PDB file of C-alpha atoms in Angstrom:
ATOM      1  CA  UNK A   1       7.845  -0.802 -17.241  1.00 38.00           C
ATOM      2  CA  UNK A   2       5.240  -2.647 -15.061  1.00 39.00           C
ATOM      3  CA  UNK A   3       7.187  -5.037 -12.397  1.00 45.00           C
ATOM      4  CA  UNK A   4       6.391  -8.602 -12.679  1.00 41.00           C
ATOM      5  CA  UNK A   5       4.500 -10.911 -10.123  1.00 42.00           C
ATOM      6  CA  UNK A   6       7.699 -12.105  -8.972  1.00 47.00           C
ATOM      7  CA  UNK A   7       8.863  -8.286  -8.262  1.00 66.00           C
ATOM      8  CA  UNK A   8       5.659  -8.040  -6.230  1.00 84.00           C
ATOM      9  CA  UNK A   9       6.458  -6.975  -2.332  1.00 90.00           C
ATOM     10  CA  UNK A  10       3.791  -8.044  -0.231  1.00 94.00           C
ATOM     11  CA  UNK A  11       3.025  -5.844   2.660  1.00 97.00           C
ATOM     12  CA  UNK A  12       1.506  -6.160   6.222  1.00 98.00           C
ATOM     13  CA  UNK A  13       0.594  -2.895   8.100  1.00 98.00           C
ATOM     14  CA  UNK A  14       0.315  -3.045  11.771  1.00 98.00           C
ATOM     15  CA  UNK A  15      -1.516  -0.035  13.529  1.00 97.00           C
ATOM     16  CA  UNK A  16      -4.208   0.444  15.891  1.00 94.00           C
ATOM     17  CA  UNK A  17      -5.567   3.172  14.296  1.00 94.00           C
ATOM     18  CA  UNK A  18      -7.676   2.704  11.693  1.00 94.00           C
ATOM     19  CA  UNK A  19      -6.713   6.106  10.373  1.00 94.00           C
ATOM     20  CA  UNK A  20      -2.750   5.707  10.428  1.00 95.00           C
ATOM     21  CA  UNK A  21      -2.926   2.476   7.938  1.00 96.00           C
ATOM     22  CA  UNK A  22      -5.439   4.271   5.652  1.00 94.00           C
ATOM     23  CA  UNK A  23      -2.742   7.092   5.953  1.00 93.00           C
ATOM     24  CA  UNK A  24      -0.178   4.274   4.987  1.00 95.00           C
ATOM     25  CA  UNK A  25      -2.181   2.920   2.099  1.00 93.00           C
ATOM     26  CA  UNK A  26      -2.756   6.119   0.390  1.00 92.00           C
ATOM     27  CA  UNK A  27       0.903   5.947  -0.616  1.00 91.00           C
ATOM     28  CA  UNK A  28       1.587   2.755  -0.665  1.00 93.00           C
ATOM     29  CA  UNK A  29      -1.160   1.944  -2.893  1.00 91.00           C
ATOM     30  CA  UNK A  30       0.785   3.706  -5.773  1.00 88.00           C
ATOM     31  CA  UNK A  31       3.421   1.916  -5.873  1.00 88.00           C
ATOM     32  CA  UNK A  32       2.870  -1.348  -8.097  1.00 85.00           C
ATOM     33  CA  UNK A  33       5.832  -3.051  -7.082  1.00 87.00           C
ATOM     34  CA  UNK A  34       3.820  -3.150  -3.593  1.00 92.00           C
ATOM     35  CA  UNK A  35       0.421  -5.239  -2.226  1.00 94.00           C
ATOM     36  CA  UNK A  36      -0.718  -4.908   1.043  1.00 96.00           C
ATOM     37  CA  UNK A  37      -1.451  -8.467   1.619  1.00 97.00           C
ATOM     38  CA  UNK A  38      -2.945  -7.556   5.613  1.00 97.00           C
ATOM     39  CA  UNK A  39      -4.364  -4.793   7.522  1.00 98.00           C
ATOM     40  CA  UNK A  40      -3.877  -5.569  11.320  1.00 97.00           C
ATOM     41  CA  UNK A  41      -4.643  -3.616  14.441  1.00 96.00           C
ATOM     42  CA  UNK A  42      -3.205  -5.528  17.396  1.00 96.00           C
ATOM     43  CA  UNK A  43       0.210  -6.989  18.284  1.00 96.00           C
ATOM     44  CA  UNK A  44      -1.031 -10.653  18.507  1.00 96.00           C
ATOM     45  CA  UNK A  45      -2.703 -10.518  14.984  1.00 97.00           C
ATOM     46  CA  UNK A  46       0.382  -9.205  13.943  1.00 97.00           C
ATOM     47  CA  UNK A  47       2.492 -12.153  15.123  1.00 97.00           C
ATOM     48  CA  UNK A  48       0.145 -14.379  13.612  1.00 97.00           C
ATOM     49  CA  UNK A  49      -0.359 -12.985  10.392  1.00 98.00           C
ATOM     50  CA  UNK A  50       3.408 -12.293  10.039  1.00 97.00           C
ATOM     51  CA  UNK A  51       4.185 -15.928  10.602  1.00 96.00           C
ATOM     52  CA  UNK A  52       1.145 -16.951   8.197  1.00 96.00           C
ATOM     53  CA  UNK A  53       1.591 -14.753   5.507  1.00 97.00           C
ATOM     54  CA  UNK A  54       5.435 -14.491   5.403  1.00 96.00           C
ATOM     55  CA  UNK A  55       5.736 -11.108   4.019  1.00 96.00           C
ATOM     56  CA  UNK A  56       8.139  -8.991   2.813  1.00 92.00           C
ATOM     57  CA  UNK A  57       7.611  -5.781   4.334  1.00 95.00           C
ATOM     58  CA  UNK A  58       5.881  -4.766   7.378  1.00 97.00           C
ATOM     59  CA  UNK A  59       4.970  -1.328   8.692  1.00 97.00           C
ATOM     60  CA  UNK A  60       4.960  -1.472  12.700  1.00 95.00           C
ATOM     61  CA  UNK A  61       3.339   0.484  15.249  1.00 94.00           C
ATOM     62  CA  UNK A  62       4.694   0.225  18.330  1.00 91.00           C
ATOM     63  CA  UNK A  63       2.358   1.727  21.109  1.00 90.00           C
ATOM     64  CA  UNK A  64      -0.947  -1.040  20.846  1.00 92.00           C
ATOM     65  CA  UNK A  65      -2.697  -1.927  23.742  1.00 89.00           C
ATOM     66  CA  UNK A  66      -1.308  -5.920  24.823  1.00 91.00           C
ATOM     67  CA  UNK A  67       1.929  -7.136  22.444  1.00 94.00           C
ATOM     68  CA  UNK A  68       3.759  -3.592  21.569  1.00 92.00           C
ATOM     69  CA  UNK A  69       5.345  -3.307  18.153  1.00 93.00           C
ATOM     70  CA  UNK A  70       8.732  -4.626  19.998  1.00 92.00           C
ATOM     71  CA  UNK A  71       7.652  -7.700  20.966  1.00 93.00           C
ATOM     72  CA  UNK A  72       6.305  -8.481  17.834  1.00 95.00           C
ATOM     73  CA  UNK A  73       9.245  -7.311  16.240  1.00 92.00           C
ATOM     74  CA  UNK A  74      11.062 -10.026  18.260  1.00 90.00           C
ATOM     75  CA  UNK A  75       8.781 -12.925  17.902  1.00 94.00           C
ATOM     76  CA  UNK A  76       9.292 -12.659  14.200  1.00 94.00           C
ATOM     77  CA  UNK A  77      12.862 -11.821  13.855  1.00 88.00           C
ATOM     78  CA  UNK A  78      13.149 -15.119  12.913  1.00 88.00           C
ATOM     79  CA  UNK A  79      11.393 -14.233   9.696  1.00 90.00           C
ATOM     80  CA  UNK A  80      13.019 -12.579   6.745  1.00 84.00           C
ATOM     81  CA  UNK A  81      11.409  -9.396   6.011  1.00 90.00           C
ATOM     82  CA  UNK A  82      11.924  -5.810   6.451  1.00 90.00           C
ATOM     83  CA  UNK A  83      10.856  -3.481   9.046  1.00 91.00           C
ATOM     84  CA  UNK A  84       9.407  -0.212   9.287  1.00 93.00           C
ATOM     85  CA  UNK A  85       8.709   1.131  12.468  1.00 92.00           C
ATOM     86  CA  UNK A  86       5.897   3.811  12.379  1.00 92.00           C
ATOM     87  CA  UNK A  87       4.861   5.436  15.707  1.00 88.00           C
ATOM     88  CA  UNK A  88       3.831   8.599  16.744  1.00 86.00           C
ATOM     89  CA  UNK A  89       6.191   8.454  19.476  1.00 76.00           C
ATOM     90  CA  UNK A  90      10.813   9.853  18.912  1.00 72.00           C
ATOM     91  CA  UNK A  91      12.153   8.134  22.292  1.00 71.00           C
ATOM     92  CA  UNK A  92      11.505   4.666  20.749  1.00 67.00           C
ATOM     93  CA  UNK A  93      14.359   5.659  17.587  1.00 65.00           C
ATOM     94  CA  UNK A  94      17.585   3.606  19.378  1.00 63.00           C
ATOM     95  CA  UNK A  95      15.600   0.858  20.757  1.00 67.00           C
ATOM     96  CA  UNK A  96      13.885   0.478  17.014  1.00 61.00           C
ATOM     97  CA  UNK A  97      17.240   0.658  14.983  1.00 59.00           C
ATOM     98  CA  UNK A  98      18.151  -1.953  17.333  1.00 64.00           C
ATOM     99  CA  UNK A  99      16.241  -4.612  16.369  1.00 70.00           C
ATOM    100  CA  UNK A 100      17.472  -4.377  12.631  1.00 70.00           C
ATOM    101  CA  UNK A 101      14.603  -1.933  11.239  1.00 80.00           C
ATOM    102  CA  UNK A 102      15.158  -0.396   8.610  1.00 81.00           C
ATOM    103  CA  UNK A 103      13.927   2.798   8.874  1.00 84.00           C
ATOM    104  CA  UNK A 104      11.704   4.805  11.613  1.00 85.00           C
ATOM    105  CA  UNK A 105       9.086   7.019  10.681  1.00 89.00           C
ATOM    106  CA  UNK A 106       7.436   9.675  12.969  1.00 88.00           C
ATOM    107  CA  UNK A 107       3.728  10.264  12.930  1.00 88.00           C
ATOM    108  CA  UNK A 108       2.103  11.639  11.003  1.00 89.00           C
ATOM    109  CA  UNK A 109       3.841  10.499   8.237  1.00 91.00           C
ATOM    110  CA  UNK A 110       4.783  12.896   5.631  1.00 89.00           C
ATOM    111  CA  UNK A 111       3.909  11.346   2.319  1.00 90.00           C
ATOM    112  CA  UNK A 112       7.216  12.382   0.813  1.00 86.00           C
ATOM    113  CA  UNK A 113       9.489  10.639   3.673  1.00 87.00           C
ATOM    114  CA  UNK A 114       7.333   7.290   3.194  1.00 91.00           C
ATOM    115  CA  UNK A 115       7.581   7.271  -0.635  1.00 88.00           C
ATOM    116  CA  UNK A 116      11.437   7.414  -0.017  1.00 84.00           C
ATOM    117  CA  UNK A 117      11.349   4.777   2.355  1.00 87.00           C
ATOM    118  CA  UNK A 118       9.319   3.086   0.011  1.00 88.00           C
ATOM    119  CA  UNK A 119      12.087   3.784  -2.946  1.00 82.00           C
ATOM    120  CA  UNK A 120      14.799   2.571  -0.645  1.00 78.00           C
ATOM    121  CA  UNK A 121      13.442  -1.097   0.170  1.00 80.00           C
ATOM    122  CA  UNK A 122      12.780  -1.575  -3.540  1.00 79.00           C
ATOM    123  CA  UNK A 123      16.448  -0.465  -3.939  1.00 72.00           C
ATOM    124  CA  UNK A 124      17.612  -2.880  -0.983  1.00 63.00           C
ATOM    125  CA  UNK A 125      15.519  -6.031  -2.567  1.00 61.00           C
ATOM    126  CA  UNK A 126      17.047  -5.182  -6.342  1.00 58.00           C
ATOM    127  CA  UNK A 127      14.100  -3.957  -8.193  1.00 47.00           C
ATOM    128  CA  UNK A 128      15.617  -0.548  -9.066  1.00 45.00           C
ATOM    129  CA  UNK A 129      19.453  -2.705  -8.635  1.00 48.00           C
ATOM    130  CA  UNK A 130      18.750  -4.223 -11.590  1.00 52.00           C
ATOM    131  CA  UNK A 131      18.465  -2.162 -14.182  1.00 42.00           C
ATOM    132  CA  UNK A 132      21.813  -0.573 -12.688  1.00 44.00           C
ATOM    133  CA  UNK A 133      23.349  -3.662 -13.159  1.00 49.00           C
ATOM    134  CA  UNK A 134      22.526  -4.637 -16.626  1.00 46.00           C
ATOM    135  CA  UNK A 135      24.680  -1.693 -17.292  1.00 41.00           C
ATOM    136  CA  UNK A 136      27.302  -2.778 -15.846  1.00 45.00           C
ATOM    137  CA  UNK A 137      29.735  -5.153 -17.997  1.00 41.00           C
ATOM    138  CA  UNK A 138      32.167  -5.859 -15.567  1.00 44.00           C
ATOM    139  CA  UNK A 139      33.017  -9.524 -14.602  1.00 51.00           C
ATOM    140  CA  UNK A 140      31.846 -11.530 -11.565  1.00 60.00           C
ATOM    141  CA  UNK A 141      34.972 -11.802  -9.783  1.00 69.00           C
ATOM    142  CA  UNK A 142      37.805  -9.610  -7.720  1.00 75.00           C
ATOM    143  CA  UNK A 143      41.192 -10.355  -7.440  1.00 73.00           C
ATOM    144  CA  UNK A 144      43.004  -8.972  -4.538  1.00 74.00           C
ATOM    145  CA  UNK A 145      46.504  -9.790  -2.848  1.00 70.00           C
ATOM    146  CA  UNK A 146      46.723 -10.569   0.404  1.00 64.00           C
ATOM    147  CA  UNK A 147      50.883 -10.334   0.437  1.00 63.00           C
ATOM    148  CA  UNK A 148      51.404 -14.153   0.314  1.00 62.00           C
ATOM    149  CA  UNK A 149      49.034 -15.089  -2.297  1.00 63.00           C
ATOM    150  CA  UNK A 150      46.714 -13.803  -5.277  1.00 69.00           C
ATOM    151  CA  UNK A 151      42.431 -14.674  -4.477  1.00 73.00           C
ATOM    152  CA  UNK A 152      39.711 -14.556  -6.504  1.00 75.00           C
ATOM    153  CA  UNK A 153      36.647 -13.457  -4.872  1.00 79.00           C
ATOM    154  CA  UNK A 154      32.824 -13.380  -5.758  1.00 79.00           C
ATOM    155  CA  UNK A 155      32.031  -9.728  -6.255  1.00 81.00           C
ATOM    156  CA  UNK A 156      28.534 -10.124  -4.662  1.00 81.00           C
ATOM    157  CA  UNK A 157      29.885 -11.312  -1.580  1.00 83.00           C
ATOM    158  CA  UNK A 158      31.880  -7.991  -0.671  1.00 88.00           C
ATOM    159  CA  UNK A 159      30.213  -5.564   1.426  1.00 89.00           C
ATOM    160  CA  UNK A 160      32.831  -2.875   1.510  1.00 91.00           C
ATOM    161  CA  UNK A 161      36.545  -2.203   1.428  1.00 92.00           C
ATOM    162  CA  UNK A 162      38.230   0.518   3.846  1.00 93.00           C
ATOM    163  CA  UNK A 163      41.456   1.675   3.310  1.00 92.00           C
ATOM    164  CA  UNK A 164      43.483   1.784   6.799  1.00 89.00           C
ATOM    165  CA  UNK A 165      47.313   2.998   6.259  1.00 85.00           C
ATOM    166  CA  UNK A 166      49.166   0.709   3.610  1.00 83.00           C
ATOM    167  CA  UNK A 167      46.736  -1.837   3.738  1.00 87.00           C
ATOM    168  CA  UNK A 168      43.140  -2.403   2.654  1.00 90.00           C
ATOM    169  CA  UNK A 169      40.659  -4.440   4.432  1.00 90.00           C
ATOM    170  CA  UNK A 170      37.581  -6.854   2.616  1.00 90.00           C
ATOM    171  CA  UNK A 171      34.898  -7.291   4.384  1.00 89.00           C
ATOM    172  CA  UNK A 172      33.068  -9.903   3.141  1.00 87.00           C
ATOM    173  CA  UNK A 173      29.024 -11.102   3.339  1.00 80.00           C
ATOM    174  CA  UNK A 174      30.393 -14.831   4.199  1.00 64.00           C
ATOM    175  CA  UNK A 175      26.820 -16.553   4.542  1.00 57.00           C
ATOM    176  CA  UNK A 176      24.912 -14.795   1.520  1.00 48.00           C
ATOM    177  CA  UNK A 177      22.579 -12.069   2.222  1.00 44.00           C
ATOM    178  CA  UNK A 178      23.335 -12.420   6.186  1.00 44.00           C
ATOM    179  CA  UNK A 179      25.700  -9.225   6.471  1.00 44.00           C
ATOM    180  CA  UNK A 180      25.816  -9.828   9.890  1.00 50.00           C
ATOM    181  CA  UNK A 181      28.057 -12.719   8.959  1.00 62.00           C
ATOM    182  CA  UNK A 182      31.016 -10.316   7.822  1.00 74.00           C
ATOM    183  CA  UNK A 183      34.271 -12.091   7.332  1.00 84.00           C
ATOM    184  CA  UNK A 184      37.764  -9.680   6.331  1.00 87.00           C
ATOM    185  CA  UNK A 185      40.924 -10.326   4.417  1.00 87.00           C
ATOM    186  CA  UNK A 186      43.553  -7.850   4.567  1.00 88.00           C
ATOM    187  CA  UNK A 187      44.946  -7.017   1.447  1.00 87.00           C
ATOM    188  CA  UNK A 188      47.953  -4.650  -0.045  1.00 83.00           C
ATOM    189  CA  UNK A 189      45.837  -3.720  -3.260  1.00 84.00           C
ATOM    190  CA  UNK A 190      45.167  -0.446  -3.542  1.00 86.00           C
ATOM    191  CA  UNK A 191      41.417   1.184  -3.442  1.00 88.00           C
ATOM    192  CA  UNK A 192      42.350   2.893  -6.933  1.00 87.00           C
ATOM    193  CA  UNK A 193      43.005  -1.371  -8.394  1.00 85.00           C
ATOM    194  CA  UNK A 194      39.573  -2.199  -6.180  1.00 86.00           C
ATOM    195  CA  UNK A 195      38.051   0.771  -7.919  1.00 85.00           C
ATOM    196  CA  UNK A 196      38.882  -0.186 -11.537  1.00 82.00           C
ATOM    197  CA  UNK A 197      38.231  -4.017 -11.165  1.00 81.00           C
ATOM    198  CA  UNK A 198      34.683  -2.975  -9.236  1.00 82.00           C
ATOM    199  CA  UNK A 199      33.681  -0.769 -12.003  1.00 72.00           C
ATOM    200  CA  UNK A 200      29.818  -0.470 -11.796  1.00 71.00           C
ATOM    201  CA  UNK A 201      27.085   1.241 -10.568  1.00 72.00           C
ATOM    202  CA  UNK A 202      26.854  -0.607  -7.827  1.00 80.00           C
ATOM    203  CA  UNK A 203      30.172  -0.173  -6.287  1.00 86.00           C
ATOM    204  CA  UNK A 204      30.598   3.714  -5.156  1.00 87.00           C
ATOM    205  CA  UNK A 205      33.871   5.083  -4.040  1.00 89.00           C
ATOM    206  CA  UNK A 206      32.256   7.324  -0.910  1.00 88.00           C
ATOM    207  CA  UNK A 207      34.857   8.573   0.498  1.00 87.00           C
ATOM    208  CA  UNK A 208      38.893   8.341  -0.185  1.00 88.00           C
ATOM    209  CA  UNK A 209      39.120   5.449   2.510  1.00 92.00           C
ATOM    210  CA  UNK A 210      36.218   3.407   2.017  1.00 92.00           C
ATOM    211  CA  UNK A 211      34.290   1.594  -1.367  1.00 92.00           C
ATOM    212  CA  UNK A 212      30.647   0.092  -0.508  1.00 91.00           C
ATOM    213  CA  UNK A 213      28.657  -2.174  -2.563  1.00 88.00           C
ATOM    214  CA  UNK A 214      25.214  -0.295  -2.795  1.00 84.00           C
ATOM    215  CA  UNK A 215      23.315  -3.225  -2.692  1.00 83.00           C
ATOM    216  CA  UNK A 216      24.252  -4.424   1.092  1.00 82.00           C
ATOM    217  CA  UNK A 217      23.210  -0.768   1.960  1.00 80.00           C
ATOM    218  CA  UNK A 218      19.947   0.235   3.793  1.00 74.00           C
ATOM    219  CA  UNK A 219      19.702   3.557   4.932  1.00 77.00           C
ATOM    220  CA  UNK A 220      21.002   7.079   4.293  1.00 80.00           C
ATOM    221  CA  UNK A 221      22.270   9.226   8.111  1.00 80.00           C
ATOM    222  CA  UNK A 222      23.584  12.631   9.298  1.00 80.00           C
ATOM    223  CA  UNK A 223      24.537  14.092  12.181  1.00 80.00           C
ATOM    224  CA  UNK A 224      26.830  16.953  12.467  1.00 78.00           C
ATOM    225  CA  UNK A 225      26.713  17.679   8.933  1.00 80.00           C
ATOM    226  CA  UNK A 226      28.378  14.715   8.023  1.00 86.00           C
ATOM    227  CA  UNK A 227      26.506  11.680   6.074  1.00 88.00           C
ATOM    228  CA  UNK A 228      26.632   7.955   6.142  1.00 88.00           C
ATOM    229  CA  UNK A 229      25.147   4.987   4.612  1.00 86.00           C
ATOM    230  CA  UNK A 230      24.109   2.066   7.058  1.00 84.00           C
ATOM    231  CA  UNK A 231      24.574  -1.703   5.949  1.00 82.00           C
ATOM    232  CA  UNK A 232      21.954  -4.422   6.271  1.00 76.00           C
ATOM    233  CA  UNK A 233      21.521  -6.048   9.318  1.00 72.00           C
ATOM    234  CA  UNK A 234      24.853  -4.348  10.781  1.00 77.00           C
ATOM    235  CA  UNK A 235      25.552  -1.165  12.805  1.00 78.00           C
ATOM    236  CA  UNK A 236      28.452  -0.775  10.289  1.00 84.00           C
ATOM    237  CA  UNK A 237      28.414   3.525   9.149  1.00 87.00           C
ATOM    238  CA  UNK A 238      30.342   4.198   6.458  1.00 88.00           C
ATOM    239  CA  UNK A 239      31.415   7.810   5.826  1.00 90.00           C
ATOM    240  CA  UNK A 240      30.370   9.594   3.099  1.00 90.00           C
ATOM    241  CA  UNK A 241      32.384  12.662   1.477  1.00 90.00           C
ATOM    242  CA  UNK A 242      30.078  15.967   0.519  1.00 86.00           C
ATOM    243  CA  UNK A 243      31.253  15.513  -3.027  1.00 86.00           C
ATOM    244  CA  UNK A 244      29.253  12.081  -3.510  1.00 84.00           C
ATOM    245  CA  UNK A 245      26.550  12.668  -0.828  1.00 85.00           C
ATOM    246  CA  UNK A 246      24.260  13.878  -4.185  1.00 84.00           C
ATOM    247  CA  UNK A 247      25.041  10.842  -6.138  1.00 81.00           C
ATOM    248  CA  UNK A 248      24.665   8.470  -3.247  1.00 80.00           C
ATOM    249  CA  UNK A 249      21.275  10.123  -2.798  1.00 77.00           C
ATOM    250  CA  UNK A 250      20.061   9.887  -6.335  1.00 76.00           C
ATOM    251  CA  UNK A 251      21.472   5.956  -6.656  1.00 75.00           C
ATOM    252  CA  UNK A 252      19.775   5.410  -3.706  1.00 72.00           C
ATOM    253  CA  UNK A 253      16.363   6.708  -4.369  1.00 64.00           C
ATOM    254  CA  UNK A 254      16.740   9.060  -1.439  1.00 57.00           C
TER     255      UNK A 254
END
């Protein structure tokens, strides 16, 4: 089904060489939920154009001669829109994850890693969410215990729930789509009750402790054989068994 305009993610690459955005543009030309709106090739332009053009995505160099890709990264982290470092250049991975990217992509850019980052924004920003959710006939709203009293809560605003000894903690995107913003309620209902009320693809039960809501999730990590999914705009990890780590991947576009 072709996306409509509204789906449309508009792109800005930033590069100073020529031949790493034509690199760029060979995939990201054939994706038609995607328009590259600018091509720029210094950090300054960049800043400018990002401002201007308000995008949606940008692809980020970060070794240009004058303004790196971190400054401009922080001029405009004012600006919603998500970040793709590309560089040619591994030292830079912590300092890049730092300032909220969401992915990091080594140089030269295998075609299949940047189709999958690709597959994961349009995941993030609901394109592929979507048609999860319409089939998904669950209601809007949780109810939980707390011990003293019964709540009601939003569905969209939960992030995750973890499971710590007898109890059960919420965490909850308080300020809409700003997970940094997490609030928590402590609850005694179990994850098997969170489970059943949350039933839809876009709540996964990862791992015996912990339930996430795939649509506050970003990015796919391992290290030491074990996997993780990172949340939006947090540093939050949350553990994910070996049984689901194929499912997660295949939800995810990954």
């Amino acid at each position: 089904m072709a996306n409509s305009v509204a789906d449309t993610k508009r792109v800005i690459l930033v590069d100073d060489e020529a031949a790493a955005i034509t690199n760029l543009r060979a995939v990201l030309d054939g994706f038609d939920a995607l328009e590259v709106v600018a091509e720029v090739r210094d950090g300054e332009t960049a800043i400018q154009e990002i401002i201007r053009l308000r995008p949606d995505i940008v692809f980020l160099d970060i070794e240009m001669p004058g303004v790196n890709g971190f400054e401009v990264a922080r001029e405009t982290a004012h600006l919603n829109y998500q970040l793709v470092f590309v560089t040619a250049y591994s030292q830079y991975a912590l300092d890049a994850f730092g300032t909220n990217a969401i992915d990091y992509l080594l140089k030269p850019v295998r075609p299949s890693l940047l189709e999958k980052c690709v597959r994961k924004m349009l995941f993030q920003e609901g394109l592929v969410l979507e048609a999860l959710e319409k089939k998904s006939n669950a209601g809007e709203n949780l109810v939980l215990s707390d011990g003293k009293a019964t709540r009601v809560l939003n569905r969209e605003q939960i992030c995750y729930i973890e499971g710590i000894g007898r109890y059960r903690r919420v965490h909850l995107d308080s300020n809409g789509a700003q997970i940094h913003k997490m609030t928590t309620i402590v609850s005694d209902t179990t994850l098997d009750e969170f489970e059943a009320q949350l039933s839809s693809p876009t709540f996964i039960r990862l791992h015996r402790s912990y339930i996430v809501n795939l649509a506050k999730a970003v990015s796919l990590s391992s290290e030491d054989r074990r996997h993780f999914i990172k949340l939006l705009d947090t540093d939050v990890l949350i553990p994910i068994s070996r049984a689901r780590v194929t499912e997660v991947k295949r939800l995810l576009g990954s």
